[in-house]
mmCIF file with all atom_site columns, C-alpha atoms in Angstrom:
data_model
loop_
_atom_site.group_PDB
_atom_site.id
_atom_site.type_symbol
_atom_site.label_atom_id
_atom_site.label_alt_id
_atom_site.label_comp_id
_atom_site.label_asym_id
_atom_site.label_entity_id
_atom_site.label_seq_id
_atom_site.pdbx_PDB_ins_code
_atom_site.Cartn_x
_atom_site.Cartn_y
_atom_site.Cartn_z
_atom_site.occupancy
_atom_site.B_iso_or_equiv
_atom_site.pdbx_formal_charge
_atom_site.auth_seq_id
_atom_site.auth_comp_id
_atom_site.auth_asym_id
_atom_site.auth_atom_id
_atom_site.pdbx_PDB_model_num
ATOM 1   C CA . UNK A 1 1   ? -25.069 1.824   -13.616 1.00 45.00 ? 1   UNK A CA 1
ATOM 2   C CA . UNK A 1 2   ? -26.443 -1.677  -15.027 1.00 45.00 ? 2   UNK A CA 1
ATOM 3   C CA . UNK A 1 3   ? -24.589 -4.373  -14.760 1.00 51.00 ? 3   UNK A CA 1
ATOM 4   C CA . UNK A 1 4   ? -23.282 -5.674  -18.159 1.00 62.00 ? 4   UNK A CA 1
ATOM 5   C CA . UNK A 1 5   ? -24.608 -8.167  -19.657 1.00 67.00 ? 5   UNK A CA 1
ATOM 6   C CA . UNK A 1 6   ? -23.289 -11.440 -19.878 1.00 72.00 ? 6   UNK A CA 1
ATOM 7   C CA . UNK A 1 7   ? -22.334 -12.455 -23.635 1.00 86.00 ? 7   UNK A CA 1
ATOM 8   C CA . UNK A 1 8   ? -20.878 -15.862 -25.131 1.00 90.00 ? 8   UNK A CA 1
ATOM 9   C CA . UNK A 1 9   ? -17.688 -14.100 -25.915 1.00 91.00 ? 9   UNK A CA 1
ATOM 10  C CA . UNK A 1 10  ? -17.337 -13.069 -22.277 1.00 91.00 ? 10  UNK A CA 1
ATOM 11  C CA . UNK A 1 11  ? -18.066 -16.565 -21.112 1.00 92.00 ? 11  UNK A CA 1
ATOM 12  C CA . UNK A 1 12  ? -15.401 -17.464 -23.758 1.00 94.00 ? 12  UNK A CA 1
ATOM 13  C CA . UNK A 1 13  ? -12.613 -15.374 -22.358 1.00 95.00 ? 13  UNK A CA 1
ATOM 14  C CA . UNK A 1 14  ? -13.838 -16.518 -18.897 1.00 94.00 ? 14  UNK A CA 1
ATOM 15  C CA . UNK A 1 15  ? -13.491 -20.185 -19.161 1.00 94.00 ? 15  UNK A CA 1
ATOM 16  C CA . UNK A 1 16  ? -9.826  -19.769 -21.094 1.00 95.00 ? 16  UNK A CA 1
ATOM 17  C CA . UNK A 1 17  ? -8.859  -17.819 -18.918 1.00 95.00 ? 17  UNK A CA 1
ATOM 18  C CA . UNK A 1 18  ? -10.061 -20.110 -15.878 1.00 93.00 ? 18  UNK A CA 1
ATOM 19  C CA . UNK A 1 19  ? -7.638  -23.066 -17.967 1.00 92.00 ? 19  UNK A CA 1
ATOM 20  C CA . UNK A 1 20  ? -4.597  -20.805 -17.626 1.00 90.00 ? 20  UNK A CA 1
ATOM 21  C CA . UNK A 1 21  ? -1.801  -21.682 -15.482 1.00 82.00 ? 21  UNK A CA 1
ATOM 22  C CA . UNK A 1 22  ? -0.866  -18.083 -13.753 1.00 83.00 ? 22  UNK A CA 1
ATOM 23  C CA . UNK A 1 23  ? -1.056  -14.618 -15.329 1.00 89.00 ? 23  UNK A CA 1
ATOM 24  C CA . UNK A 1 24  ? -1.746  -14.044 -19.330 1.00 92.00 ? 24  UNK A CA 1
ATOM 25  C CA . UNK A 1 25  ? -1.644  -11.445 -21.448 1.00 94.00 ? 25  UNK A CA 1
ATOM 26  C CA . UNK A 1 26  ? -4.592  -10.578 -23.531 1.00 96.00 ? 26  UNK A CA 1
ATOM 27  C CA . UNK A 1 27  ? -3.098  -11.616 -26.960 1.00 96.00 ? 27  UNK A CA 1
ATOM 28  C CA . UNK A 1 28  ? -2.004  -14.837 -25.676 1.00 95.00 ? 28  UNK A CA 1
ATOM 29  C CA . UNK A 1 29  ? -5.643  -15.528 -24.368 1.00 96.00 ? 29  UNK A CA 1
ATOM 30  C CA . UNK A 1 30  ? -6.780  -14.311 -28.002 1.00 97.00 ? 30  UNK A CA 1
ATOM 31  C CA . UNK A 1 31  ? -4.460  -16.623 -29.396 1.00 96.00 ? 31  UNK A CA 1
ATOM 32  C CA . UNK A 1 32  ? -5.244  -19.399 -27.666 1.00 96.00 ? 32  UNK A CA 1
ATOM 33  C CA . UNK A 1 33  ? -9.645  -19.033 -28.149 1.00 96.00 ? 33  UNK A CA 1
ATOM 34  C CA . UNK A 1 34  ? -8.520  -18.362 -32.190 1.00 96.00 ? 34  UNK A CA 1
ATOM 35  C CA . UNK A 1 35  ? -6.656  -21.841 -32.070 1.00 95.00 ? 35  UNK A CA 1
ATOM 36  C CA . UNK A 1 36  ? -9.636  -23.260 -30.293 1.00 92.00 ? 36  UNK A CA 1
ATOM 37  C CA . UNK A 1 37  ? -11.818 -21.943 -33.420 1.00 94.00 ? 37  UNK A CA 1
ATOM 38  C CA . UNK A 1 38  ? -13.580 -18.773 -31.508 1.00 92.00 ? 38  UNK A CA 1
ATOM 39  C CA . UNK A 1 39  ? -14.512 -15.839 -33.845 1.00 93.00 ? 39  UNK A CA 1
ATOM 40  C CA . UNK A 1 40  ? -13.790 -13.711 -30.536 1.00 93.00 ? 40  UNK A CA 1
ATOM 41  C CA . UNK A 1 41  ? -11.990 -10.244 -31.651 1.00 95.00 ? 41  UNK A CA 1
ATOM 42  C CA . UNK A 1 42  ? -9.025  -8.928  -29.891 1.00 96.00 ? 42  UNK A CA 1
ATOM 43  C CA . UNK A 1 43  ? -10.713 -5.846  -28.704 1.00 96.00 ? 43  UNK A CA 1
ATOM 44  C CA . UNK A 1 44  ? -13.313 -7.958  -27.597 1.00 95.00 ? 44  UNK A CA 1
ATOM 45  C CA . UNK A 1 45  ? -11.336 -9.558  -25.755 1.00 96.00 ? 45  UNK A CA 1
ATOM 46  C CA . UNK A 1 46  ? -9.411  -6.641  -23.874 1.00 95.00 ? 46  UNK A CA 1
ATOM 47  C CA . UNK A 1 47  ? -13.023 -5.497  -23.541 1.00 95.00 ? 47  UNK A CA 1
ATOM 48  C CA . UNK A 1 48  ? -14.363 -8.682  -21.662 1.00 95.00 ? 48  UNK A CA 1
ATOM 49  C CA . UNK A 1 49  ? -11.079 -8.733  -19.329 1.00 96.00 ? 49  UNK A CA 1
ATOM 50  C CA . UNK A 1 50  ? -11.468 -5.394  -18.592 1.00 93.00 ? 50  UNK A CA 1
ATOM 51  C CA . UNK A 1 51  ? -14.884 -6.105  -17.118 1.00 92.00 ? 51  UNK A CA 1
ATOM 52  C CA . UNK A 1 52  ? -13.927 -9.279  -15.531 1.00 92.00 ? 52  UNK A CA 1
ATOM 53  C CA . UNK A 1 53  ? -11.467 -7.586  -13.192 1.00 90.00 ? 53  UNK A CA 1
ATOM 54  C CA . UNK A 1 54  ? -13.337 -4.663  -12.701 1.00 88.00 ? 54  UNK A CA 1
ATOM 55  C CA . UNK A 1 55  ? -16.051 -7.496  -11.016 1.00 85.00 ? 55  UNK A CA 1
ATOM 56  C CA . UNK A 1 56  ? -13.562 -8.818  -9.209  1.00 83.00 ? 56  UNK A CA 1
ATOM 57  C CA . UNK A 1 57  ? -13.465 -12.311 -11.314 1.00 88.00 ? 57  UNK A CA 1
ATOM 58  C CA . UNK A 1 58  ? -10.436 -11.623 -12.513 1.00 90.00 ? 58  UNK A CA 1
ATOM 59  C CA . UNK A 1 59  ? -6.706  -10.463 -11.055 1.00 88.00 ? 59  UNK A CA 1
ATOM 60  C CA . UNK A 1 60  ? -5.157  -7.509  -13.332 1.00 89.00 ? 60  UNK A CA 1
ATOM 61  C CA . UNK A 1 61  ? -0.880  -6.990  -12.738 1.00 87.00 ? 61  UNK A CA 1
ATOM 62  C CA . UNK A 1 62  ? 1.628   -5.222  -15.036 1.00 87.00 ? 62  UNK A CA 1
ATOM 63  C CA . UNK A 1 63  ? 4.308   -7.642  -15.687 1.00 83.00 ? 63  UNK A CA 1
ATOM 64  C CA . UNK A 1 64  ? 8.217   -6.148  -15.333 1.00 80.00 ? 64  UNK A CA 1
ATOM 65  C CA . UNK A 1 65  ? 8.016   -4.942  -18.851 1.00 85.00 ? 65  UNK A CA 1
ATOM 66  C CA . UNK A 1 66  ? 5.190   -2.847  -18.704 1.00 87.00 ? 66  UNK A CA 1
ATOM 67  C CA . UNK A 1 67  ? 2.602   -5.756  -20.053 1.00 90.00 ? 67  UNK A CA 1
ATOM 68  C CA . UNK A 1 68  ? -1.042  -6.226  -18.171 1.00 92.00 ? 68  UNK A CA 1
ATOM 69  C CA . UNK A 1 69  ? -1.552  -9.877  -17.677 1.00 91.00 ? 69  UNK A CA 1
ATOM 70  C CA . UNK A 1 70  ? -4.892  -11.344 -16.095 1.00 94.00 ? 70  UNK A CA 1
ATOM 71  C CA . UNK A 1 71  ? -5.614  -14.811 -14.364 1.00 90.00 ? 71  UNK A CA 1
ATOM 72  C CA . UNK A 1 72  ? -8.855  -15.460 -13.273 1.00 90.00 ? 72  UNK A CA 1
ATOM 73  C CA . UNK A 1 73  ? -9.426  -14.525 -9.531  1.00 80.00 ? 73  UNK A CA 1
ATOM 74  C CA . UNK A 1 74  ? -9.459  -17.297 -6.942  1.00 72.00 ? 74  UNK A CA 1
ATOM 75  C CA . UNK A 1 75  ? -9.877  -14.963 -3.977  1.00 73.00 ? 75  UNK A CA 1
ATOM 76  C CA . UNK A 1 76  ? -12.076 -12.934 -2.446  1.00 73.00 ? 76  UNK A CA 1
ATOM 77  C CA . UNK A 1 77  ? -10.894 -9.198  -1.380  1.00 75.00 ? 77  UNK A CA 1
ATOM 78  C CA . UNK A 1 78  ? -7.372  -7.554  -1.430  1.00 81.00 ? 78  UNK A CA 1
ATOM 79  C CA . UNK A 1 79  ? -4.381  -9.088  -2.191  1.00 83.00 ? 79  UNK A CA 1
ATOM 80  C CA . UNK A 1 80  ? -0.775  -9.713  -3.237  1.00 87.00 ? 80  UNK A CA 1
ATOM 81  C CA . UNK A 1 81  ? 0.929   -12.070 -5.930  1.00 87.00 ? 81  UNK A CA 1
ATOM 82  C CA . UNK A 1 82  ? 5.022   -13.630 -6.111  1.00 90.00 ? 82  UNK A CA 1
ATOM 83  C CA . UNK A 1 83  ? 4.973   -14.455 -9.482  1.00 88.00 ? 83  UNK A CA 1
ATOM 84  C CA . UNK A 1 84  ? 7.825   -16.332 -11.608 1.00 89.00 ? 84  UNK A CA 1
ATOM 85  C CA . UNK A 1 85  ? 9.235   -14.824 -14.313 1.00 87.00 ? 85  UNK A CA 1
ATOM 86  C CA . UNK A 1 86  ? 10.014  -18.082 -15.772 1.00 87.00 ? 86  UNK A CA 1
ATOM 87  C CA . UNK A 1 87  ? 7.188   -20.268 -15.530 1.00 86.00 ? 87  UNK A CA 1
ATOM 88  C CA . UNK A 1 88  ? 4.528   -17.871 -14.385 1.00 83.00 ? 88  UNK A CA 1
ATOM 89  C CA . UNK A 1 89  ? 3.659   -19.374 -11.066 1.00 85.00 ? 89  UNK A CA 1
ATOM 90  C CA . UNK A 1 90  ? 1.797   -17.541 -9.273  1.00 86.00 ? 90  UNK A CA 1
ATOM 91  C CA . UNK A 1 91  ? 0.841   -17.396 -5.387  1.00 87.00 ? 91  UNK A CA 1
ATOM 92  C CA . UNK A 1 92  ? -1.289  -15.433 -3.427  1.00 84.00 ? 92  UNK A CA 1
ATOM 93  C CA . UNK A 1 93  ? 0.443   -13.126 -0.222  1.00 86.00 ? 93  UNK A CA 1
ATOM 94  C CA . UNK A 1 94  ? -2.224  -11.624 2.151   1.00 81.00 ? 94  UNK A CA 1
ATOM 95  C CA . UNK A 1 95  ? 0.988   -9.275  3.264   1.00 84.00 ? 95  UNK A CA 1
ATOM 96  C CA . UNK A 1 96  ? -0.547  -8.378  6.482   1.00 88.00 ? 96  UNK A CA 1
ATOM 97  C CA . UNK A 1 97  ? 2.960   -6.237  7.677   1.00 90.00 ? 97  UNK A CA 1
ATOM 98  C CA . UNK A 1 98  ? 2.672   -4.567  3.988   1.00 90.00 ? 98  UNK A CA 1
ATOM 99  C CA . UNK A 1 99  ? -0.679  -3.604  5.021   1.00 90.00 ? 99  UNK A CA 1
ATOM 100 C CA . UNK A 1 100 ? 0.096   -2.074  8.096   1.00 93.00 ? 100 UNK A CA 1
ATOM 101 C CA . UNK A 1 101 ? 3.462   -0.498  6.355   1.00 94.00 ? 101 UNK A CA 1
ATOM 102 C CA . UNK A 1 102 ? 0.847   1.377   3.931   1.00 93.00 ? 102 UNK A CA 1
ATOM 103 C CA . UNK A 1 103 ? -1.475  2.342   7.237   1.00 93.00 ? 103 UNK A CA 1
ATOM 104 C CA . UNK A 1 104 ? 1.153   3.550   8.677   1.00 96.00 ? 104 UNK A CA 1
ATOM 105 C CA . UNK A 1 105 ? 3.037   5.649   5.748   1.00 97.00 ? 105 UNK A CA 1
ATOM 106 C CA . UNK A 1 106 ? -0.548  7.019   4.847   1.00 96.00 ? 106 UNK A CA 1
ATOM 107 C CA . UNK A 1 107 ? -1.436  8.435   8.276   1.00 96.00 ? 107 UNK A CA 1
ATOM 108 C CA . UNK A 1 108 ? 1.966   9.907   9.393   1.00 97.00 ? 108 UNK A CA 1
ATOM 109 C CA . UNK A 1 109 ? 1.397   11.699  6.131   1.00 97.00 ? 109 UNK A CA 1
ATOM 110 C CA . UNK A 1 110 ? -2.162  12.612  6.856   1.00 97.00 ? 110 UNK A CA 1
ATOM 111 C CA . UNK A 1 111 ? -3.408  11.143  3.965   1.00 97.00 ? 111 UNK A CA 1
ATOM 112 C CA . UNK A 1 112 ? -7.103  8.340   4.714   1.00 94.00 ? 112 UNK A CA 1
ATOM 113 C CA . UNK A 1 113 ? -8.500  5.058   2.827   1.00 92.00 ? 113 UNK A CA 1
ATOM 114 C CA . UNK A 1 114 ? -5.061  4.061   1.464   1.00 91.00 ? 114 UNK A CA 1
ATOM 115 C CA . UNK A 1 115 ? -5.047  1.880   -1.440  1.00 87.00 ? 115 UNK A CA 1
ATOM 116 C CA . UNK A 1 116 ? -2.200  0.422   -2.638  1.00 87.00 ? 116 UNK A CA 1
ATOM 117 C CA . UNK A 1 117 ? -0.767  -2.741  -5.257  1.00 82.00 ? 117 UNK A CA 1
ATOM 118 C CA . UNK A 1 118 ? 2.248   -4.753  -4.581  1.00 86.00 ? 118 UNK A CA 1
ATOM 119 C CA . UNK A 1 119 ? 3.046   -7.585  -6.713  1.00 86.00 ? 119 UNK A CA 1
ATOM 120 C CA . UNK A 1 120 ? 6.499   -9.835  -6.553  1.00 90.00 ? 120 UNK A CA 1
ATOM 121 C CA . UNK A 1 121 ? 8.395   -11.031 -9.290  1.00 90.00 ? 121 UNK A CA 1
ATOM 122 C CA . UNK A 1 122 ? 11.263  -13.427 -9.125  1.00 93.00 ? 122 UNK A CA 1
ATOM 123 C CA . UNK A 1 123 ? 12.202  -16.756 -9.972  1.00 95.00 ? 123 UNK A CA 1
ATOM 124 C CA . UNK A 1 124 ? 10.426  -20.064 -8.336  1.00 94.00 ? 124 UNK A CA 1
ATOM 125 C CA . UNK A 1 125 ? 12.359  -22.601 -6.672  1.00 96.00 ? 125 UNK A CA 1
ATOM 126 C CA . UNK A 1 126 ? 11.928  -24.437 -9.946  1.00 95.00 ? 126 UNK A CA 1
ATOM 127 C CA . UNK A 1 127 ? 12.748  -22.401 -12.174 1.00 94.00 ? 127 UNK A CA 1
ATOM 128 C CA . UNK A 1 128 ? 15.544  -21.018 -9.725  1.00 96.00 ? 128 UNK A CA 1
ATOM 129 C CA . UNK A 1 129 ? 17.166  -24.571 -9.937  1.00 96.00 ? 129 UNK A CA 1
ATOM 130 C CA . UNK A 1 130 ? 17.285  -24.787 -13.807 1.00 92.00 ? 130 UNK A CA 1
ATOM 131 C CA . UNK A 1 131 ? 20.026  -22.005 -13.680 1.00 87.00 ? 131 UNK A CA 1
#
């Protein structure tokens, strides 16, 4: 397989996405390129975040309500995110007892090379005061 090209539209969604705080969804990064004056498409879009987290540039999560939101990827290799469902914060977990939780599960089931995703949502200290 060749490695894709890299376009102007896909170093567009790249460097909004990079000036996000947390997790976005694709129409909100559309929307915010548009109001920047970008003749990016929507598809185009989905397309170029799509093939930034397939490369590993950028994280991929499906928010409570079903949504896939993307922030651009700050570290390097498997890992977990808390994220606020008020604000959007988000922080990185490395999870290492999670890890050996899904080791564990996975071989006393005879199952190999277990993959898993785990992603947090709550409320940050922050956002946990304003209530």
């Amino acid at each position: 397989m060749q490695p894709k090209r890299n376009t102007w539209q896909r170093e567009a969604v790249r460097a909004e996405l990079s000036s996000a705080d947390g997790f976005v969804s694709a129409q909100e990064l559309h929307r915010r390129l548009k109001s920047d004056g970008s003749t990016v498409g929507l598809a185009t879009v989905y397309r170029a975040l799509a093939t930034l987290a397939e490369g590993g540039d950028a994280d991929s999560i499906q928010s409570p309500d079903g949504e896939t939101l993307f922030r651009s990827c700050t570290t390097v290799g498997h890992h977990h995110h808390l994220v606020c469902r008020g604000c959007g914060e988000t922080r990185e977990l490395a999870a290492v007892a999670v890890e050996e939780w899904a080791n564990q599960v996975g071989a006393e089931n005879g199952y190999t090379e277990i993959g898993h995703v785990l992603d947090l949502f709550g409320l940050c200290p922050a956002c946990s005061a304003k209530r």
